Amino acid sequence: MEVNTLTVTDNRTDQTYTLPIVDGTVRSMDMRQIRTSDDDFGLMMYDPAFMNTASCRSNITYIDGERGILEYRGYPIEELAERCTFLEVAYLLLFGELPNESQLKSWVYEITHHTMLHETTRQFMEGFRYDAHPMAMLVSTVAALSAVYPEAKHVHDAENRLQQIKRLIGKMPTVAAMSYRHSVGFPYVYPDNDLSYPENFMNMLWKMVEPKYAANPVLARALDILFILHADHEQNCSTSVMRSVGSALADPYLSVAAAAAALSGPLHGGANEEVLRMLDEIGTKENIPAYIQRVKNGHGKLMGFGHRVYKNFDPRAKIIKRTAEEVFRVTGHNPKLEIALELERIALQDEYFIKRKLYPNVDFYSGIIYQAVGFKPELFTVLFAIPRTVGWLAQWQEMLTDSEQKISRPRQVYTGQRSRRFVPMEER
Ligand code: CMC
């Protein structure tokens, strides 16, 4: 018997099947042959929330959740965060290799020269209510870019795809910054091509009447590191949406908008905003034990804790904690840090969290840095969407060029009624 196989006996029929095991997986389609009769559809796998289903083969991001390891294209996240810029990492994620000097130079030039929005898009954004949530504005505006670049629908044309990828990476900070300026009633600031990616973003957010905005280099670097940490995370909820919508051959603007919509949820990218609200609600260190007890009693969750994949420290959370110290040297201490540290300390000693392997995730500390840098909580998820756009696009491109991929279309177990007699209105 071949070693790399799985032998299954169907006790309904006493038939035995031998299924190949490749890379630690068996193919769900191999189950289809397991049938009780000729007209039986065949066995399916039932996996709500995709707890144990690999939907693709990917060579972009590696995670070992038990050991707390994260690598982009084989490079440890710690080293990338320390030694690269975000655009360098974006190149790595999209093209598979770190750029050499001239490749990086022209890549940065290209992205920088795609930061402008068409005036009609700016006007489109002006139409939102004064109190629109920046994430709602971002999702809708990115979708609206589909109308500005109708040629983006040619998703099988590699050159065309690359053009849209550059546009999206270039324009995300502009859309994000304008959504912020809109929510505070300030005039929009146009991009400045002399500035680096994070500096230009800060410029569009905070430039007032000064002729040239000068970003604090420590804060700009901290933002760039946060962008690196958020750039990709393999098949998370929003990335699965990107692949799923993209598999129907929707254009990249619409697919990114759909992915960003998924990201906005409080169980996903929206968690960073919720962490800040939670820390506000807790208020002082003395209130922490009672808050934790409430969570243990089933009233809400400890936001920024737990992860589907990490059952150990999220390696990104560790880097963020270090980055926070550098930021606080510039901005002064964020009093919320004290509460967060104490919350983490108590939770990590608590049987409830130990048993369930619940550790702080990327969102636990990112919000505290963002707030210290000067971002409003409503902007936190938008800050997540900017770099994750790179991951979405890398995964989208991989999906489109994978000959095994088709339109994404799960099966269901139908539990409703069948073949009912229609009831006319007068009998209901
Ligand atoms: N606080 C308290 N209990 C928790 C938490 C938490 N943050 N997370 C999970 N649990 C409990 C959960 O109630 C369950 O307990 P029991 O076995 O008694 O029913 C157990 O731990 C297993 O949790 P689960 O809900 O089955 O785990 P999941 O993999 O479905 O959910 C998660 C993962 C991230 C949605 C969840 O941990 C959560 O809601 N965390 C808070 C929100 C958050 O921080 N999200 C950001 C995730 S990281 C970045 C990102 O993806 O954007």
Short mmCIF file of N, CA, C and O in Angstrom, two decimals, residues 191-284:
data_model
loop_
_atom_site.label_atom_id
_atom_site.label_comp_id
_atom_site.label_asym_id
_atom_site.label_seq_id
_atom_site.Cartn_x
_atom_site.Cartn_y
_atom_site.Cartn_z
N PRO A 191 -1.69 64.74 -3.31
CA PRO A 191 -0.42 64.06 -3.01
C PRO A 191 0.80 64.94 -3.34
O PRO A 191 0.72 65.83 -4.17
N ASP A 192 1.89 64.66 -2.65
CA ASP A 192 3.15 65.37 -2.90
C ASP A 192 4.19 64.31 -3.30
O ASP A 192 4.60 63.48 -2.48
N ASN A 193 4.59 64.35 -4.56
CA ASN A 193 5.46 63.31 -5.09
C ASN A 193 6.90 63.34 -4.57
O ASN A 193 7.68 62.44 -4.86
N ASP A 194 7.25 64.38 -3.81
CA ASP A 194 8.60 64.43 -3.22
C ASP A 194 8.70 63.52 -2.01
O ASP A 194 9.79 63.26 -1.52
N LEU A 195 7.56 63.12 -1.49
CA LEU A 195 7.56 62.43 -0.19
C LEU A 195 7.48 60.92 -0.35
O LEU A 195 6.98 60.41 -1.36
N SER A 196 7.96 60.23 0.69
CA SER A 196 7.87 58.76 0.69
C SER A 196 6.40 58.36 0.87
O SER A 196 5.55 59.20 1.20
N TYR A 197 6.13 57.07 0.70
CA TYR A 197 4.75 56.57 0.79
C TYR A 197 4.10 56.95 2.13
O TYR A 197 3.03 57.58 2.13
N PRO A 198 4.72 56.64 3.28
CA PRO A 198 4.05 57.02 4.54
C PRO A 198 4.04 58.53 4.77
O PRO A 198 3.06 59.07 5.29
N GLU A 199 5.12 59.22 4.36
CA GLU A 199 5.16 60.68 4.58
C GLU A 199 4.08 61.37 3.75
O GLU A 199 3.43 62.31 4.22
N ASN A 200 3.90 60.90 2.53
CA ASN A 200 2.88 61.50 1.68
C ASN A 200 1.49 61.30 2.28
O ASN A 200 0.66 62.20 2.27
N PHE A 201 1.28 60.11 2.85
CA PHE A 201 -0.01 59.83 3.49
C PHE A 201 -0.21 60.80 4.66
O PHE A 201 -1.29 61.41 4.80
N MET A 202 0.83 60.95 5.47
CA MET A 202 0.71 61.86 6.62
C MET A 202 0.47 63.30 6.15
O MET A 202 -0.30 64.05 6.75
N ASN A 203 1.13 63.65 5.04
CA ASN A 203 0.95 64.97 4.45
C ASN A 203 -0.51 65.20 4.05
O ASN A 203 -1.11 66.24 4.35
N MET A 204 -1.10 64.20 3.40
CA MET A 204 -2.49 64.35 2.94
C MET A 204 -3.48 64.37 4.10
O MET A 204 -4.56 64.91 4.00
N LEU A 205 -3.05 63.76 5.23
CA LEU A 205 -3.92 63.76 6.41
C LEU A 205 -3.85 65.07 7.17
O LEU A 205 -4.86 65.63 7.59
N TRP A 206 -2.62 65.55 7.38
CA TRP A 206 -2.43 66.59 8.39
C TRP A 206 -1.88 67.92 7.91
O TRP A 206 -1.71 68.83 8.70
N LYS A 207 -1.58 68.06 6.64
CA LYS A 207 -1.06 69.35 6.16
C LYS A 207 -2.15 70.42 6.34
O LYS A 207 -3.30 70.18 5.99
N MET A 208 -1.76 71.56 6.89
CA MET A 208 -2.74 72.63 7.03
C MET A 208 -2.31 73.80 6.15
O MET A 208 -2.45 73.69 4.95
N VAL A 209 -1.73 74.86 6.68
CA VAL A 209 -1.41 76.01 5.83
C VAL A 209 0.08 76.11 5.51
O VAL A 209 0.50 76.96 4.74
N GLU A 210 0.88 75.21 6.12
CA GLU A 210 2.32 75.28 5.85
C GLU A 210 2.59 74.95 4.38
O GLU A 210 1.90 74.10 3.80
N PRO A 211 3.61 75.60 3.76
CA PRO A 211 3.86 75.33 2.35
C PRO A 211 4.32 73.89 2.08
O PRO A 211 4.00 73.32 1.05
N LYS A 212 5.07 73.31 3.01
CA LYS A 212 5.54 71.94 2.81
C LYS A 212 5.39 71.19 4.12
O LYS A 212 5.84 71.67 5.17
N TYR A 213 4.76 70.02 4.07
CA TYR A 213 4.56 69.25 5.30
C TYR A 213 5.80 68.43 5.62
O TYR A 213 6.36 67.77 4.74
N ALA A 214 6.26 68.51 6.85
CA ALA A 214 7.42 67.71 7.26
C ALA A 214 6.97 66.69 8.28
O ALA A 214 6.61 67.02 9.41
N ALA A 215 6.97 65.42 7.87
CA ALA A 215 6.54 64.36 8.78
C ALA A 215 7.66 64.06 9.77
O ALA A 215 8.84 64.14 9.41
N ASN A 216 7.30 63.72 10.98
CA ASN A 216 8.30 63.27 11.95
C ASN A 216 8.85 61.91 11.46
O ASN A 216 8.06 60.98 11.24
N PRO A 217 10.18 61.81 11.27
CA PRO A 217 10.72 60.58 10.67
C PRO A 217 10.46 59.32 11.51
O PRO A 217 10.26 58.24 10.96
N VAL A 218 10.43 59.45 12.84
CA VAL A 218 10.17 58.28 13.70
C VAL A 218 8.73 57.80 13.48
O VAL A 218 8.47 56.60 13.36
N LEU A 219 7.82 58.76 13.41
CA LEU A 219 6.41 58.38 13.23
C LEU A 219 6.17 57.83 11.83
O LEU A 219 5.41 56.86 11.65
N ALA A 220 6.85 58.43 10.83
CA ALA A 220 6.69 57.93 9.45
C ALA A 220 7.22 56.50 9.35
O ALA A 220 6.62 55.64 8.72
N ARG A 221 8.34 56.24 10.02
CA ARG A 221 8.91 54.89 9.99
C ARG A 221 8.00 53.90 10.73
O ARG A 221 7.78 52.77 10.28
N ALA A 222 7.44 54.36 11.86
CA ALA A 222 6.53 53.48 12.62
C ALA A 222 5.33 53.11 11.74
O ALA A 222 4.90 51.95 11.70
N LEU A 223 4.83 54.09 11.01
CA LEU A 223 3.68 53.83 10.14
C LEU A 223 4.07 52.84 9.04
O LEU A 223 3.31 51.92 8.71
N ASP A 224 5.26 53.02 8.50
CA ASP A 224 5.74 52.12 7.44
C ASP A 224 5.86 50.69 7.98
O ASP A 224 5.50 49.73 7.30
N ILE A 225 6.35 50.56 9.22
CA ILE A 225 6.47 49.22 9.83
C ILE A 225 5.07 48.60 10.01
O ILE A 225 4.84 47.44 9.70
N LEU A 226 4.15 49.43 10.49
CA LEU A 226 2.78 48.91 10.65
C LEU A 226 2.21 48.47 9.31
O LEU A 226 1.50 47.46 9.22
N PHE A 227 2.52 49.21 8.27
CA PHE A 227 2.07 48.82 6.93
C PHE A 227 2.67 47.46 6.54
O PHE A 227 1.99 46.60 5.99
N ILE A 228 3.96 47.28 6.84
CA ILE A 228 4.62 45.99 6.51
C ILE A 228 3.91 44.85 7.24
O ILE A 228 3.59 43.81 6.65
N LEU A 229 3.64 45.06 8.53
CA LEU A 229 3.04 43.99 9.34
C LEU A 229 1.63 43.61 8.87
O LEU A 229 1.18 42.50 9.09
N HIS A 230 0.94 44.58 8.27
CA HIS A 230 -0.45 44.33 7.87
C HIS A 230 -0.57 43.93 6.40
O HIS A 230 -1.68 43.74 5.91
N ALA A 231 0.54 43.80 5.70
CA ALA A 231 0.47 43.68 4.23
C ALA A 231 -0.21 42.40 3.74
O ALA A 231 -0.93 42.43 2.75
N ASP A 232 0.05 41.28 4.41
CA ASP A 232 -0.65 40.06 3.98
C ASP A 232 -0.76 39.11 5.16
O ASP A 232 0.04 39.18 6.10
N HIS A 233 -1.75 38.24 5.10
CA HIS A 233 -1.90 37.26 6.17
C HIS A 233 -2.60 36.03 5.64
O HIS A 233 -3.58 35.55 6.23
N GLU A 234 -2.16 35.54 4.54
CA GLU A 234 -2.72 34.41 3.78
C GLU A 234 -4.25 34.40 3.73
O GLU A 234 -4.83 35.44 3.53
N GLN A 235 -4.92 33.27 3.96
CA GLN A 235 -6.34 33.19 3.58
C GLN A 235 -7.28 33.66 4.70
O GLN A 235 -8.17 32.93 5.14
N ASN A 236 -7.09 34.90 5.16
CA ASN A 236 -8.00 35.44 6.17
C ASN A 236 -9.34 35.79 5.51
O ASN A 236 -9.51 35.64 4.30
N CYS A 237 -10.25 36.30 6.30
CA CYS A 237 -11.62 36.54 5.81
C CYS A 237 -11.64 37.46 4.59
O CYS A 237 -12.22 37.13 3.55
N SER A 238 -10.97 38.62 4.67
CA SER A 238 -11.05 39.57 3.55
C SER A 238 -10.31 39.04 2.32
O SER A 238 -10.73 39.27 1.18
N THR A 239 -9.21 38.33 2.53
CA THR A 239 -8.46 37.79 1.38
C THR A 239 -9.26 36.70 0.69
O THR A 239 -9.26 36.59 -0.54
N SER A 240 -9.98 35.92 1.49
CA SER A 240 -10.84 34.89 0.88
C SER A 240 -11.94 35.57 0.06
O SER A 240 -12.33 35.06 -0.99
N VAL A 241 -12.42 36.71 0.55
CA VAL A 241 -13.43 37.45 -0.21
C VAL A 241 -12.81 37.95 -1.53
O VAL A 241 -13.41 37.84 -2.60
N MET A 242 -11.60 38.47 -1.43
CA MET A 242 -10.90 38.96 -2.63
C MET A 242 -10.79 37.85 -3.67
O MET A 242 -11.09 38.03 -4.84
N ARG A 243 -10.38 36.68 -3.22
CA ARG A 243 -10.22 35.55 -4.15
C ARG A 243 -11.58 35.11 -4.68
O ARG A 243 -11.71 34.76 -5.85
N SER A 244 -12.57 35.11 -3.80
CA SER A 244 -13.88 34.62 -4.19
C SER A 244 -14.53 35.56 -5.22
O SER A 244 -15.00 35.12 -6.27
N VAL A 245 -14.52 36.85 -4.92
CA VAL A 245 -15.11 37.83 -5.85
C VAL A 245 -14.28 37.86 -7.14
O VAL A 245 -14.81 37.87 -8.25
N GLY A 246 -12.96 37.84 -6.97
CA GLY A 246 -12.07 37.86 -8.13
C GLY A 246 -12.24 36.62 -9.01
O GLY A 246 -12.04 36.68 -10.22
N SER A 247 -12.64 35.52 -8.39
CA SER A 247 -12.78 34.27 -9.17
C SER A 247 -13.94 34.35 -10.16
O SER A 247 -14.01 33.61 -11.12
N ALA A 248 -14.86 35.28 -9.89
CA ALA A 248 -15.96 35.50 -10.84
C ALA A 248 -15.51 36.45 -11.96
O ALA A 248 -16.31 36.82 -12.81
N LEU A 249 -14.23 36.85 -11.91
CA LEU A 249 -13.60 37.77 -12.87
C LEU A 249 -14.13 39.20 -12.74
O LEU A 249 -14.11 39.97 -13.71
N ALA A 250 -14.60 39.56 -11.54
CA ALA A 250 -14.91 40.97 -11.27
C ALA A 250 -13.59 41.74 -11.35
O ALA A 250 -12.52 41.17 -11.11
N ASP A 251 -13.65 43.03 -11.65
CA ASP A 251 -12.40 43.77 -11.80
C ASP A 251 -11.76 44.02 -10.42
O ASP A 251 -12.41 43.85 -9.38
N PRO A 252 -10.47 44.40 -10.39
CA PRO A 252 -9.78 44.50 -9.10
C PRO A 252 -10.31 45.59 -8.17
O PRO A 252 -10.21 45.47 -6.95
N TYR A 253 -10.90 46.66 -8.73
CA TYR A 253 -11.45 47.71 -7.86
C TYR A 253 -12.65 47.16 -7.08
O TYR A 253 -12.78 47.37 -5.88
N LEU A 254 -13.51 46.46 -7.81
CA LEU A 254 -14.70 45.90 -7.15
C LEU A 254 -14.30 44.79 -6.18
O LEU A 254 -14.86 44.67 -5.08
N SER A 255 -13.30 44.02 -6.56
CA SER A 255 -12.86 42.93 -5.67
C SER A 255 -12.21 43.49 -4.41
O SER A 255 -12.46 43.00 -3.31
N VAL A 256 -11.38 44.53 -4.56
CA VAL A 256 -10.75 45.13 -3.38
C VAL A 256 -11.82 45.79 -2.50
O VAL A 256 -11.74 45.71 -1.26
N ALA A 257 -12.80 46.41 -3.13
CA ALA A 257 -13.88 47.02 -2.33
C ALA A 257 -14.59 45.95 -1.50
O ALA A 257 -14.89 46.15 -0.31
N ALA A 258 -14.84 44.79 -2.12
CA ALA A 258 -15.51 43.70 -1.40
C ALA A 258 -14.63 43.20 -0.25
O ALA A 258 -15.11 42.97 0.87
N ALA A 259 -13.34 43.06 -0.53
CA ALA A 259 -12.41 42.60 0.52
C ALA A 259 -12.37 43.62 1.66
O ALA A 259 -12.39 43.25 2.84
N ALA A 260 -12.33 44.90 1.31
CA ALA A 260 -12.29 45.96 2.34
C ALA A 260 -13.58 45.94 3.16
O ALA A 260 -13.55 46.21 4.37
N ALA A 261 -14.69 45.62 2.53
CA ALA A 261 -15.96 45.54 3.26
C ALA A 261 -15.86 44.43 4.31
O ALA A 261 -16.29 44.61 5.46
N ALA A 262 -15.26 43.31 3.94
CA ALA A 262 -15.09 42.22 4.92
C ALA A 262 -14.16 42.67 6.04
O ALA A 262 -14.40 42.40 7.22
N LEU A 263 -13.11 43.39 5.67
CA LEU A 263 -12.14 43.85 6.67
C LEU A 263 -12.78 44.76 7.71
O LEU A 263 -12.35 44.81 8.87
N SER A 264 -13.82 45.50 7.29
CA SER A 264 -14.41 46.49 8.20
C SER A 264 -15.09 45.85 9.43
O SER A 264 -15.33 46.54 10.42
N GLY A 265 -15.37 44.56 9.36
CA GLY A 265 -16.10 43.92 10.47
C GLY A 265 -15.28 43.88 11.75
O GLY A 265 -14.08 43.70 11.72
N PRO A 266 -15.96 44.03 12.91
CA PRO A 266 -15.24 44.08 14.19
C PRO A 266 -14.51 42.79 14.57
O PRO A 266 -13.61 42.83 15.40
N LEU A 267 -14.87 41.67 13.94
CA LEU A 267 -14.11 40.45 14.25
C LEU A 267 -12.85 40.36 13.41
O LEU A 267 -12.00 39.50 13.62
N HIS A 268 -12.72 41.25 12.43
CA HIS A 268 -11.56 41.23 11.52
C HIS A 268 -10.82 42.56 11.71
O HIS A 268 -10.43 42.89 12.84
N GLY A 269 -10.65 43.35 10.65
CA GLY A 269 -9.85 44.58 10.76
C GLY A 269 -10.49 45.64 11.65
O GLY A 269 -9.80 46.54 12.14
N GLY A 270 -11.81 45.53 11.82
CA GLY A 270 -12.49 46.51 12.67
C GLY A 270 -12.16 46.35 14.14
O GLY A 270 -12.53 47.20 14.97
N ALA A 271 -11.42 45.28 14.48
CA ALA A 271 -11.12 45.02 15.90
C ALA A 271 -10.23 46.12 16.51
O ALA A 271 -10.36 46.43 17.69
N ASN A 272 -9.35 46.72 15.70
CA ASN A 272 -8.44 47.73 16.29
C ASN A 272 -9.22 48.93 16.84
O ASN A 272 -8.89 49.46 17.90
N GLU A 273 -10.26 49.31 16.13
CA GLU A 273 -11.11 50.41 16.61
C GLU A 273 -11.82 49.98 17.90
O GLU A 273 -11.95 50.76 18.85
N GLU A 274 -12.27 48.73 17.90
CA GLU A 274 -13.01 48.21 19.06
C GLU A 274 -12.11 48.10 20.30
O GLU A 274 -12.59 48.25 21.43
N VAL A 275 -10.81 47.83 20.08
CA VAL A 275 -9.89 47.72 21.22
C VAL A 275 -9.86 49.06 21.96
O VAL A 275 -9.94 49.12 23.20
N LEU A 276 -9.76 50.14 21.19
CA LEU A 276 -9.71 51.47 21.81
C LEU A 276 -10.99 51.77 22.58
O LEU A 276 -10.96 52.28 23.69
N ARG A 277 -12.11 51.39 22.00
CA ARG A 277 -13.40 51.60 22.68
C ARG A 277 -13.45 50.79 23.97
O ARG A 277 -13.93 51.26 25.00
N MET A 278 -12.91 49.56 23.90
CA MET A 278 -12.89 48.70 25.08
C MET A 278 -12.01 49.33 26.17
O MET A 278 -12.41 49.37 27.35
N LEU A 279 -10.83 49.83 25.79
CA LEU A 279 -9.93 50.42 26.79
C LEU A 279 -10.59 51.65 27.41
O LEU A 279 -10.45 51.91 28.60
N ASP A 280 -11.33 52.41 26.58
CA ASP A 280 -12.06 53.57 27.11
C ASP A 280 -13.10 53.13 28.12
O ASP A 280 -13.29 53.74 29.17
N GLU A 281 -13.79 52.05 27.76
CA GLU A 281 -14.86 51.55 28.63
C GLU A 281 -14.28 51.07 29.95
O GLU A 281 -14.86 51.31 31.02
N ILE A 282 -13.14 50.40 29.89
CA ILE A 282 -12.51 49.91 31.13
C ILE A 282 -12.07 51.10 31.99
O ILE A 282 -12.28 51.10 33.20
N GLY A 283 -11.48 52.08 31.35
CA GLY A 283 -11.19 53.35 32.03
C GLY A 283 -9.97 53.35 32.93
O GLY A 283 -9.05 54.11 32.73
N THR A 284 -9.96 52.48 33.96
CA THR A 284 -8.81 52.43 34.88
C THR A 284 -8.43 50.97 35.12
O THR A 284 -9.25 50.06 34.94
#
